[in-house]
mmCIF file of C-alpha atoms in Angstrom:
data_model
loop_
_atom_site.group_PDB
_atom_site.id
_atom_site.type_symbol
_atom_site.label_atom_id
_atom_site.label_comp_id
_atom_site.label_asym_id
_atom_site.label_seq_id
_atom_site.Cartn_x
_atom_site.Cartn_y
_atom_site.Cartn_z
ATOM 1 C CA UNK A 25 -84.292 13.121 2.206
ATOM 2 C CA UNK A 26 -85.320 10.366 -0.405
ATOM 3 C CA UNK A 27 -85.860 11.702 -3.508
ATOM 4 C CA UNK A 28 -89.123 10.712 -5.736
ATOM 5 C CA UNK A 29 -88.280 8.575 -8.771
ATOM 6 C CA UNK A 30 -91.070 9.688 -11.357
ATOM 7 C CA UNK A 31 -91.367 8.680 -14.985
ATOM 8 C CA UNK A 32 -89.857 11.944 -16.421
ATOM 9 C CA UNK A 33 -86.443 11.084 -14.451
ATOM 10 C CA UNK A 34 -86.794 7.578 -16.083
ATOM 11 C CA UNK A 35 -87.103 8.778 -19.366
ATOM 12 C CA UNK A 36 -84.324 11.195 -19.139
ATOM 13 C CA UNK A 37 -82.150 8.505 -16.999
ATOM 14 C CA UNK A 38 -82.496 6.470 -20.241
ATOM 15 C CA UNK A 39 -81.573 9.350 -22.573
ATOM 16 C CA UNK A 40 -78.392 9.839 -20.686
ATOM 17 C CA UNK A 41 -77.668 6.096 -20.907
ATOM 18 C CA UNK A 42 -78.401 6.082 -24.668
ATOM 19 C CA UNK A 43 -76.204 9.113 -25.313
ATOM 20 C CA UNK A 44 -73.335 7.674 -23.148
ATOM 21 C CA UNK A 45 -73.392 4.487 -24.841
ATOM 22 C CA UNK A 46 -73.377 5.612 -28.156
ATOM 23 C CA UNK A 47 -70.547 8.016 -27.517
ATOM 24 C CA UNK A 48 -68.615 5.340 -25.730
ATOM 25 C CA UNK A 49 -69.074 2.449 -28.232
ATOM 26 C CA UNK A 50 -66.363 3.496 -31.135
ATOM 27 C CA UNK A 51 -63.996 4.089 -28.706
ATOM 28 C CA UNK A 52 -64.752 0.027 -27.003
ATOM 29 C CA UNK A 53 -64.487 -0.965 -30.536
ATOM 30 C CA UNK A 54 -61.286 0.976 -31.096
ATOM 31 C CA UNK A 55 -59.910 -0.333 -28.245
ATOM 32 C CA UNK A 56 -60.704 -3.685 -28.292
ATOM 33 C CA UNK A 57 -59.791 -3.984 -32.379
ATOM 34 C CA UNK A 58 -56.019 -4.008 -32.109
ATOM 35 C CA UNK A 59 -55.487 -6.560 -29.742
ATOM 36 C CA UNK A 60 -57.700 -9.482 -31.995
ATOM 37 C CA UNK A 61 -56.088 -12.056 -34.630
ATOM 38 C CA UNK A 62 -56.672 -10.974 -37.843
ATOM 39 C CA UNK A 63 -59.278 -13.631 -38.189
ATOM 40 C CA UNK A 64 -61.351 -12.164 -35.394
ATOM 41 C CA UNK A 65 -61.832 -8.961 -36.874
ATOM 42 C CA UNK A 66 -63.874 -10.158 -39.338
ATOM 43 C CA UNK A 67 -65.777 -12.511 -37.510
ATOM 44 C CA UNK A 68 -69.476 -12.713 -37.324
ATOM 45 C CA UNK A 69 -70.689 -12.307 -35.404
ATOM 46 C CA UNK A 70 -68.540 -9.443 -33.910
ATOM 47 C CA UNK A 71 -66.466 -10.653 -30.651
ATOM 48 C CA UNK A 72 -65.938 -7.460 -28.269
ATOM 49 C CA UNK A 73 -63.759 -9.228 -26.257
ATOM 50 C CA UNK A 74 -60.914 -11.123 -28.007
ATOM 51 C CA UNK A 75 -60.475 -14.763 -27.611
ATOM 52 C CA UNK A 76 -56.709 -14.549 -27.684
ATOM 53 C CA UNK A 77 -55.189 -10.990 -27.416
ATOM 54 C CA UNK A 78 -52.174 -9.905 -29.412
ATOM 55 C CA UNK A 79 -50.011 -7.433 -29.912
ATOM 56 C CA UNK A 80 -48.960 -7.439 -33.072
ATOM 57 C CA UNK A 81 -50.843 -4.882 -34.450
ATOM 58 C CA UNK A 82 -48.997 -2.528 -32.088
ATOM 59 C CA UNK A 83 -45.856 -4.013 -33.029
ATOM 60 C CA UNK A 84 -46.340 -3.234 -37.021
ATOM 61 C CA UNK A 85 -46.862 0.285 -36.092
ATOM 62 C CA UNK A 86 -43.776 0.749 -33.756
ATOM 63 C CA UNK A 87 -41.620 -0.755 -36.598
ATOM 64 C CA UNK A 88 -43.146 1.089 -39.582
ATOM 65 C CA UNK A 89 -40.735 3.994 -39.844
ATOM 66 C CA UNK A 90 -43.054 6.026 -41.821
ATOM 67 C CA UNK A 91 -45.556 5.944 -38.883
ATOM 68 C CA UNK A 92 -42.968 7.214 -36.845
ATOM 69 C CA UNK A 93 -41.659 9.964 -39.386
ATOM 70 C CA UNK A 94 -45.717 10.973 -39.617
ATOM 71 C CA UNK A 95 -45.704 10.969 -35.523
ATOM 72 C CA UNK A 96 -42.468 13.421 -35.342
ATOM 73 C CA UNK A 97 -43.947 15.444 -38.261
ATOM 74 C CA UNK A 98 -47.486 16.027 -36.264
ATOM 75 C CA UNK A 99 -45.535 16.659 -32.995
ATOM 76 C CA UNK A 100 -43.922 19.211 -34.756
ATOM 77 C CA UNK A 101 -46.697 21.120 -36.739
ATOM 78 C CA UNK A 102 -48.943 20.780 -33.381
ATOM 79 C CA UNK A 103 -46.497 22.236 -30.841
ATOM 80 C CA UNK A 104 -45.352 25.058 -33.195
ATOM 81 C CA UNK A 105 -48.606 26.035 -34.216
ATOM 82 C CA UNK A 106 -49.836 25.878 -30.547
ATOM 83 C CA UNK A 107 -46.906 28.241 -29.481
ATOM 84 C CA UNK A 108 -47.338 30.938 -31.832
ATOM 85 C CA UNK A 109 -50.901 30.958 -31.607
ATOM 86 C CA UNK A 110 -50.660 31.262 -28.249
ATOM 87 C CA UNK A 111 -48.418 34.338 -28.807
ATOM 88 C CA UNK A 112 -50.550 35.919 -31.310
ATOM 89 C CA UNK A 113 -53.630 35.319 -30.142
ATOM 90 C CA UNK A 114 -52.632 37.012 -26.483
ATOM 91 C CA UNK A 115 -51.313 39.988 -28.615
ATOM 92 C CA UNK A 116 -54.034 40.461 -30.628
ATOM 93 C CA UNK A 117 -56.890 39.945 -28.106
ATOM 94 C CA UNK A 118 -55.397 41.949 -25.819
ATOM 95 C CA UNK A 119 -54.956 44.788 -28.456
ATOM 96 C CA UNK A 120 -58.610 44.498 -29.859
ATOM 97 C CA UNK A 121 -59.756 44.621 -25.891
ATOM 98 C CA UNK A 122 -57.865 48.136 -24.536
ATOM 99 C CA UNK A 123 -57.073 49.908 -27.738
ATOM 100 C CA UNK A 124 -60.125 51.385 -29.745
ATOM 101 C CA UNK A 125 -58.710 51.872 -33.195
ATOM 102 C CA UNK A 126 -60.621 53.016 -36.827
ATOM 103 C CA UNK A 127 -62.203 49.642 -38.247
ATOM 104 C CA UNK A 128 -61.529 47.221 -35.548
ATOM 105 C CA UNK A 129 -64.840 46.008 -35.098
ATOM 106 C CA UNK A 130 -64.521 45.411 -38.949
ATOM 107 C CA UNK A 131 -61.490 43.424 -38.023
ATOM 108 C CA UNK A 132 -62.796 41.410 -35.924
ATOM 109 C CA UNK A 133 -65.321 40.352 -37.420
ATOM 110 C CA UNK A 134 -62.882 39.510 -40.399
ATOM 111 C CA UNK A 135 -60.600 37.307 -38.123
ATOM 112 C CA UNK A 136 -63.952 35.467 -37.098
ATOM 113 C CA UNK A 137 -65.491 35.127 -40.968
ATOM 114 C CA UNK A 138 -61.744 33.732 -42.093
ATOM 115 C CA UNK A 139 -62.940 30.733 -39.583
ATOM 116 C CA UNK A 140 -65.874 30.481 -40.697
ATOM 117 C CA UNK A 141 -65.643 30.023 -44.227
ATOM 118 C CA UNK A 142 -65.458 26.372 -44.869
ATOM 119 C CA UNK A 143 -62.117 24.847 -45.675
ATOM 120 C CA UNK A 144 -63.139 23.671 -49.241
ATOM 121 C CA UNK A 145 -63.694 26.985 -50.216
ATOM 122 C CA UNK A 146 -60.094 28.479 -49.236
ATOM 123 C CA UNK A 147 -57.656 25.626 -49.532
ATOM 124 C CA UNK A 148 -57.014 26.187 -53.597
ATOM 125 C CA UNK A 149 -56.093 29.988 -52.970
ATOM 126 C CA UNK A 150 -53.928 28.921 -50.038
ATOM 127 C CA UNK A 151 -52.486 26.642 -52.057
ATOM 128 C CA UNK A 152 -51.447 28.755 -55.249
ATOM 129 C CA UNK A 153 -50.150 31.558 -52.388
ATOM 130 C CA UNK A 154 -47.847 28.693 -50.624
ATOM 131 C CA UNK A 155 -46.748 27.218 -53.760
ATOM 132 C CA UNK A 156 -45.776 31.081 -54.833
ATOM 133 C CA UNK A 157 -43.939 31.795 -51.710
ATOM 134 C CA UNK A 158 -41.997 27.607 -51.694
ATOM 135 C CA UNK A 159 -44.032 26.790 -48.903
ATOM 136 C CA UNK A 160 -45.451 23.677 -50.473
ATOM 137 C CA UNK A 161 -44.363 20.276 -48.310
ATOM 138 C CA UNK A 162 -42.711 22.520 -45.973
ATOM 139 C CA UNK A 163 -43.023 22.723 -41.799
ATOM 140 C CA UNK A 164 -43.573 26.875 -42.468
ATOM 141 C CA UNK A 165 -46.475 26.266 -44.708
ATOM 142 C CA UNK A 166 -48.470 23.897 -42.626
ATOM 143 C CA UNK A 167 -47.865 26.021 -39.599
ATOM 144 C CA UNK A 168 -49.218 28.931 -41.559
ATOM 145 C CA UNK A 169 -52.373 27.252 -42.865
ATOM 146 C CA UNK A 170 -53.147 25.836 -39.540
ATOM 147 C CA UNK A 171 -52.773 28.968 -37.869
ATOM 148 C CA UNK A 172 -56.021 30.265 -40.088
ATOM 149 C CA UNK A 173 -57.765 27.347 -37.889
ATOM 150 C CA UNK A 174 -56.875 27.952 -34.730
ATOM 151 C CA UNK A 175 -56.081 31.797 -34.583
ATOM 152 C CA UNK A 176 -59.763 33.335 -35.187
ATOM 153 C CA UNK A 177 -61.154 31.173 -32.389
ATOM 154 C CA UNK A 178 -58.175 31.896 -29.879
ATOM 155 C CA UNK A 179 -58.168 35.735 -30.647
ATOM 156 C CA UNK A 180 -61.827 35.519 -29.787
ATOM 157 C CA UNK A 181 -62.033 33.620 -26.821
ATOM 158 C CA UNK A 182 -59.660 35.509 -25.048
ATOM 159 C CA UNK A 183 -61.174 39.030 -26.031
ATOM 160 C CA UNK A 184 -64.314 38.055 -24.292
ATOM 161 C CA UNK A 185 -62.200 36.814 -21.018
ATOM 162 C CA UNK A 186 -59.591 40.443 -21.643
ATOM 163 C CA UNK A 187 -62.983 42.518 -21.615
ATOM 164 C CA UNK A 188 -64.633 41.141 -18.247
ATOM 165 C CA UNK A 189 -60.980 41.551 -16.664
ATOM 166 C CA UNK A 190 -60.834 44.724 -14.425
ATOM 167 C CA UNK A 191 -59.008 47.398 -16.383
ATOM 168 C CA UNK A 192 -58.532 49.298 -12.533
ATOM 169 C CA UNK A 193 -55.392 46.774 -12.176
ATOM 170 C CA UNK A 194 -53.841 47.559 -15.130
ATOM 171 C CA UNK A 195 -54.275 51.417 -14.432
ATOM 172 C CA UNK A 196 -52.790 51.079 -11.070
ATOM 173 C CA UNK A 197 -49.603 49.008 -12.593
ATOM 174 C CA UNK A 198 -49.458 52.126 -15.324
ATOM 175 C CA UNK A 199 -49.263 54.354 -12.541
ATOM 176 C CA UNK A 200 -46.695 52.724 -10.570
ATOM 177 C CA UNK A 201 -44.673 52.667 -13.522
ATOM 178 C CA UNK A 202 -45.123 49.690 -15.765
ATOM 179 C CA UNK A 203 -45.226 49.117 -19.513
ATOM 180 C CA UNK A 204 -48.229 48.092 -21.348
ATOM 181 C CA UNK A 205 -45.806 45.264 -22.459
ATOM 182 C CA UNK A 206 -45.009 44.847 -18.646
ATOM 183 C CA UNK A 207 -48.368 45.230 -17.847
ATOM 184 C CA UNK A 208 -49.970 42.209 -20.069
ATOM 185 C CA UNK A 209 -46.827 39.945 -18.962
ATOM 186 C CA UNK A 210 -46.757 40.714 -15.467
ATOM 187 C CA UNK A 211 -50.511 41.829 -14.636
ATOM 188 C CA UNK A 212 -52.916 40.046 -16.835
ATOM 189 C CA UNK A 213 -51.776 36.755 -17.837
ATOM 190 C CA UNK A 214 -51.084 36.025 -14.659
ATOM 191 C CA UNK A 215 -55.012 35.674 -14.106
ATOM 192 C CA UNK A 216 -55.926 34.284 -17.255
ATOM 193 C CA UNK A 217 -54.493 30.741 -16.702
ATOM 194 C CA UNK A 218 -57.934 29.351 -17.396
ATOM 195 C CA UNK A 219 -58.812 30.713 -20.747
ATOM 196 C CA UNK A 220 -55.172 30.330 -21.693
ATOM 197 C CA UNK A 221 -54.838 26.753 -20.691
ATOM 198 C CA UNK A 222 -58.364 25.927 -22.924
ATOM 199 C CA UNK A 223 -56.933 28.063 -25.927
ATOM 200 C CA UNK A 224 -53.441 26.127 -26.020
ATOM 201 C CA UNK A 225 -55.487 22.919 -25.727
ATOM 202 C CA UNK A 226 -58.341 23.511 -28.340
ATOM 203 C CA UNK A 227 -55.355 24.886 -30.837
ATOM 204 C CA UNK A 228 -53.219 21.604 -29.944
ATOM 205 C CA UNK A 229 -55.978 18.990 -30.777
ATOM 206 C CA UNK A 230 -57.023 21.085 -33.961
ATOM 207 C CA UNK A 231 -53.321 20.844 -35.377
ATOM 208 C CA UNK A 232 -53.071 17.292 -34.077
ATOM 209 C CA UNK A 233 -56.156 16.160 -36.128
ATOM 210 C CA UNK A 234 -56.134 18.239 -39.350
ATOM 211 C CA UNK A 235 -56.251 16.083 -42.213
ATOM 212 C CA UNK A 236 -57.763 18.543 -45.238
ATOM 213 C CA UNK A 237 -55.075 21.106 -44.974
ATOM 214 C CA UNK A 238 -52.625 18.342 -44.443
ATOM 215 C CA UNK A 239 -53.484 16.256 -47.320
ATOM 216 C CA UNK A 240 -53.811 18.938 -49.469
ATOM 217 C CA UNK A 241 -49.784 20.895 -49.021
ATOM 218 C CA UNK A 242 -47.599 17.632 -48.640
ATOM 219 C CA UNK A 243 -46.572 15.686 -51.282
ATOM 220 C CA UNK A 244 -44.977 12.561 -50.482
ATOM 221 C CA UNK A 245 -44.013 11.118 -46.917
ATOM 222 C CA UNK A 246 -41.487 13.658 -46.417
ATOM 223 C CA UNK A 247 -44.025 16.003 -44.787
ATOM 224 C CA UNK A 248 -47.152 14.088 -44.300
ATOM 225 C CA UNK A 249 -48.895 13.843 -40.694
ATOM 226 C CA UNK A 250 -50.011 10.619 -39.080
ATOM 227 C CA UNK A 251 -54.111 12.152 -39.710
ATOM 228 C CA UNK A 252 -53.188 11.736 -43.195
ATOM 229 C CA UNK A 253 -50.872 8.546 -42.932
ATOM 230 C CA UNK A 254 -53.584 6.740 -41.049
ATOM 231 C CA UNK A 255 -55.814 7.061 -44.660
ATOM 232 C CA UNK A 256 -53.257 4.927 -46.200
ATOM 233 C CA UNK A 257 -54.585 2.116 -44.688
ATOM 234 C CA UNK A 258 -57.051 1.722 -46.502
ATOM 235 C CA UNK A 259 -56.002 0.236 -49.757
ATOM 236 C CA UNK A 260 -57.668 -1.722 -53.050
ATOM 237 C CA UNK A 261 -56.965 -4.532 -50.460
ATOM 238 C CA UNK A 262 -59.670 -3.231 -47.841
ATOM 239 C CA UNK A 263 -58.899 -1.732 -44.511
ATOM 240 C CA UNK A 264 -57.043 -2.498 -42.584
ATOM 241 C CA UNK A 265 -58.618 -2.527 -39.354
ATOM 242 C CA UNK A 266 -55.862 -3.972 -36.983
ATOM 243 C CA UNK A 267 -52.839 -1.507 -37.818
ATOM 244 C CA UNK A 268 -55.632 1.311 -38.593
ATOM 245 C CA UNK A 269 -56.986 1.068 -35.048
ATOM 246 C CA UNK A 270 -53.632 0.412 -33.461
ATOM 247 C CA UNK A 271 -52.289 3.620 -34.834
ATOM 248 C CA UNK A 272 -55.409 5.786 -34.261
ATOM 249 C CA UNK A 273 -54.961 4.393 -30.130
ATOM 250 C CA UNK A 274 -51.406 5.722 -30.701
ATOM 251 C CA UNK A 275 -52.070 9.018 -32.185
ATOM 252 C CA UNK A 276 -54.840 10.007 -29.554
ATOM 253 C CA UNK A 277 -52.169 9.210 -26.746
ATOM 254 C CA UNK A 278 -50.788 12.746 -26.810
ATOM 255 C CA UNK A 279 -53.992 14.611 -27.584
ATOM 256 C CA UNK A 280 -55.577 12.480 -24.700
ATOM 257 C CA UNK A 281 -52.317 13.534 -22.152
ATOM 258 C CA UNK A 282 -52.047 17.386 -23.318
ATOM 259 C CA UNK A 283 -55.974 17.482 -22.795
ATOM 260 C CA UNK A 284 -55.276 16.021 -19.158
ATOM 261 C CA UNK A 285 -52.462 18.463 -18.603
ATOM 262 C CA UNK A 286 -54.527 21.406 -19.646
ATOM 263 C CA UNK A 287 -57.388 19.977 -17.726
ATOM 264 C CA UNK A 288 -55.476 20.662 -14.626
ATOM 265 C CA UNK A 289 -53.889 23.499 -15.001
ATOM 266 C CA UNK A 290 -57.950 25.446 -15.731
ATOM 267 C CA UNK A 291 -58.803 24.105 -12.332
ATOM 268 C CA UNK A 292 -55.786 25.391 -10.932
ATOM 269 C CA UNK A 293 -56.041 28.621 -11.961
ATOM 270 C CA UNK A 294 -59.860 28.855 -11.272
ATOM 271 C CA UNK A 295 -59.109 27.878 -7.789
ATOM 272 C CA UNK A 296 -56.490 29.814 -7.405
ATOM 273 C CA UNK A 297 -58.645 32.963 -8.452
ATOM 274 C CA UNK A 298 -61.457 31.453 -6.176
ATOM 275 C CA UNK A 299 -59.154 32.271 -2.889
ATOM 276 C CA UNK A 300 -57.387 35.618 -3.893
ATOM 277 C CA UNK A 301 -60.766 37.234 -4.894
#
């Protein structure tokens, strides 16, 4: 059965088209920016398409050994900040969720206002507190600060998923002898794949991208991120648009594959809850 095409589809057809284009269009232009000359970057007007495509862009930024110091350093902060959050955040849902306790609404509600206040507003006292415990330009302190990001939204994503689980499996597994420790390893994260797969991702790209935090407790190269090494590019010189664009292509590479990962392990698990229930 054909379907009418009316005006109102139109119009909305051309909304979507809009939207898509102007989402799409920094990433073309990112894309396309790293392979010109340097002369046909600044061409006008623009070229999207280079005339003669190089590489050398690229090649500055595999050769730069800072780049690749800032590339271990974010590799480091993002996978050890997405591990323990993904520890805490399962203990501390999963507490808030089964075990009614004096003042944990008020909690709560803390762990979600510590995310909400904006970053300007907290990074001074979290930098007098990591500069009184050495912290400062360390792998500990960034992990720390980052964790304020990503924690409060984990711990409450997963409370909502805990709460709509059905507590009657966990009761049986109590009965039959298990641990509450037992229980949570054995019984429920078993079917929370999905929400655990989107936490681990959502806490990966906000570590890989942080630049305030970053910028703010490293001092030197030592320490310092590629989101924060990528500002270096621009200079009283300009910007550098070649190497800048080169190395953002390079530092979205993992983000982009972890996303994709993640990606597939949600539909897994939704699937997989699909046929057992």
């Amino acid at each position: 059965m054909k379907r009418k095409i009316t005006l109102t589809g139109l119009i909305k057809l051309a909304l979507i088209l809009v939207i898509c284009a102007f989402s799409v269009f920094p990433i073309l232009w990112c894309l396309s920016t790293p392979l010109k000359p340097e002369n046909q970057i600044y061409s006008m007007p623009p070229r999207w398409i280079p005339e003669t495509i190089t590489l050398s862009h690229y090649g500055q930024i595999l050769k730069d050994s800072n780049m690749l110091h800032y590339f271990k350093n974010t590799v480091i902060l993002a996978t050890g900040t997405t591990l323990i959050t993904m520890v805490v955040s399962v203990l501390a849902a999963y507490g808030f969720s089964r075990y009614k306790f004096t003042g944990s609404k008020c909690l709560i509600w803390t762990i979600l206002f510590a995310r909400v206040m904006p970053r300007v507003a907290v990074i001074i006292p979290y930098y007098i507190i990591l500069k009184e415990l050495k912290m400062i330009n360390t792998y500990r302190g960034l992990i720390l600060v980052y964790l304020t990001i990503c924690l409060p939204v984990a711990v409450w994503m997963l409370k909502g998923y805990f709460d709509n689980l059905p507590i009657e499996v966990e009761e049986a597994a109590v009965v039959d002898g298990c641990s509450p420790f037992r229980v949570l390893i054995e019984i429920v994260i078993p079917m929370c794949k999905p929400i655990l797969a989107t936490v681990a991702m959502n806490a990966f790209v906000l570590s890989w991208n942080e630049f305030l935090f970053a910028l703010t407790m490293t001092d030197g190269k030592a320490m310092r991120p590629i989101a924060v090494g990528l500002a270096f590019f621009i200079d009283e010189m300009g910007v550098h648009w070649g190497p800048l664009m080169a190395a953002s292509i390079l530092m979205s590479v993992p983000a982009v594959i972890f996303f994709s990962l993640a990606q597939n392990q949600m539909v897994k698990g939704l699937s997989a809850g699909a046929v057992k229930g």
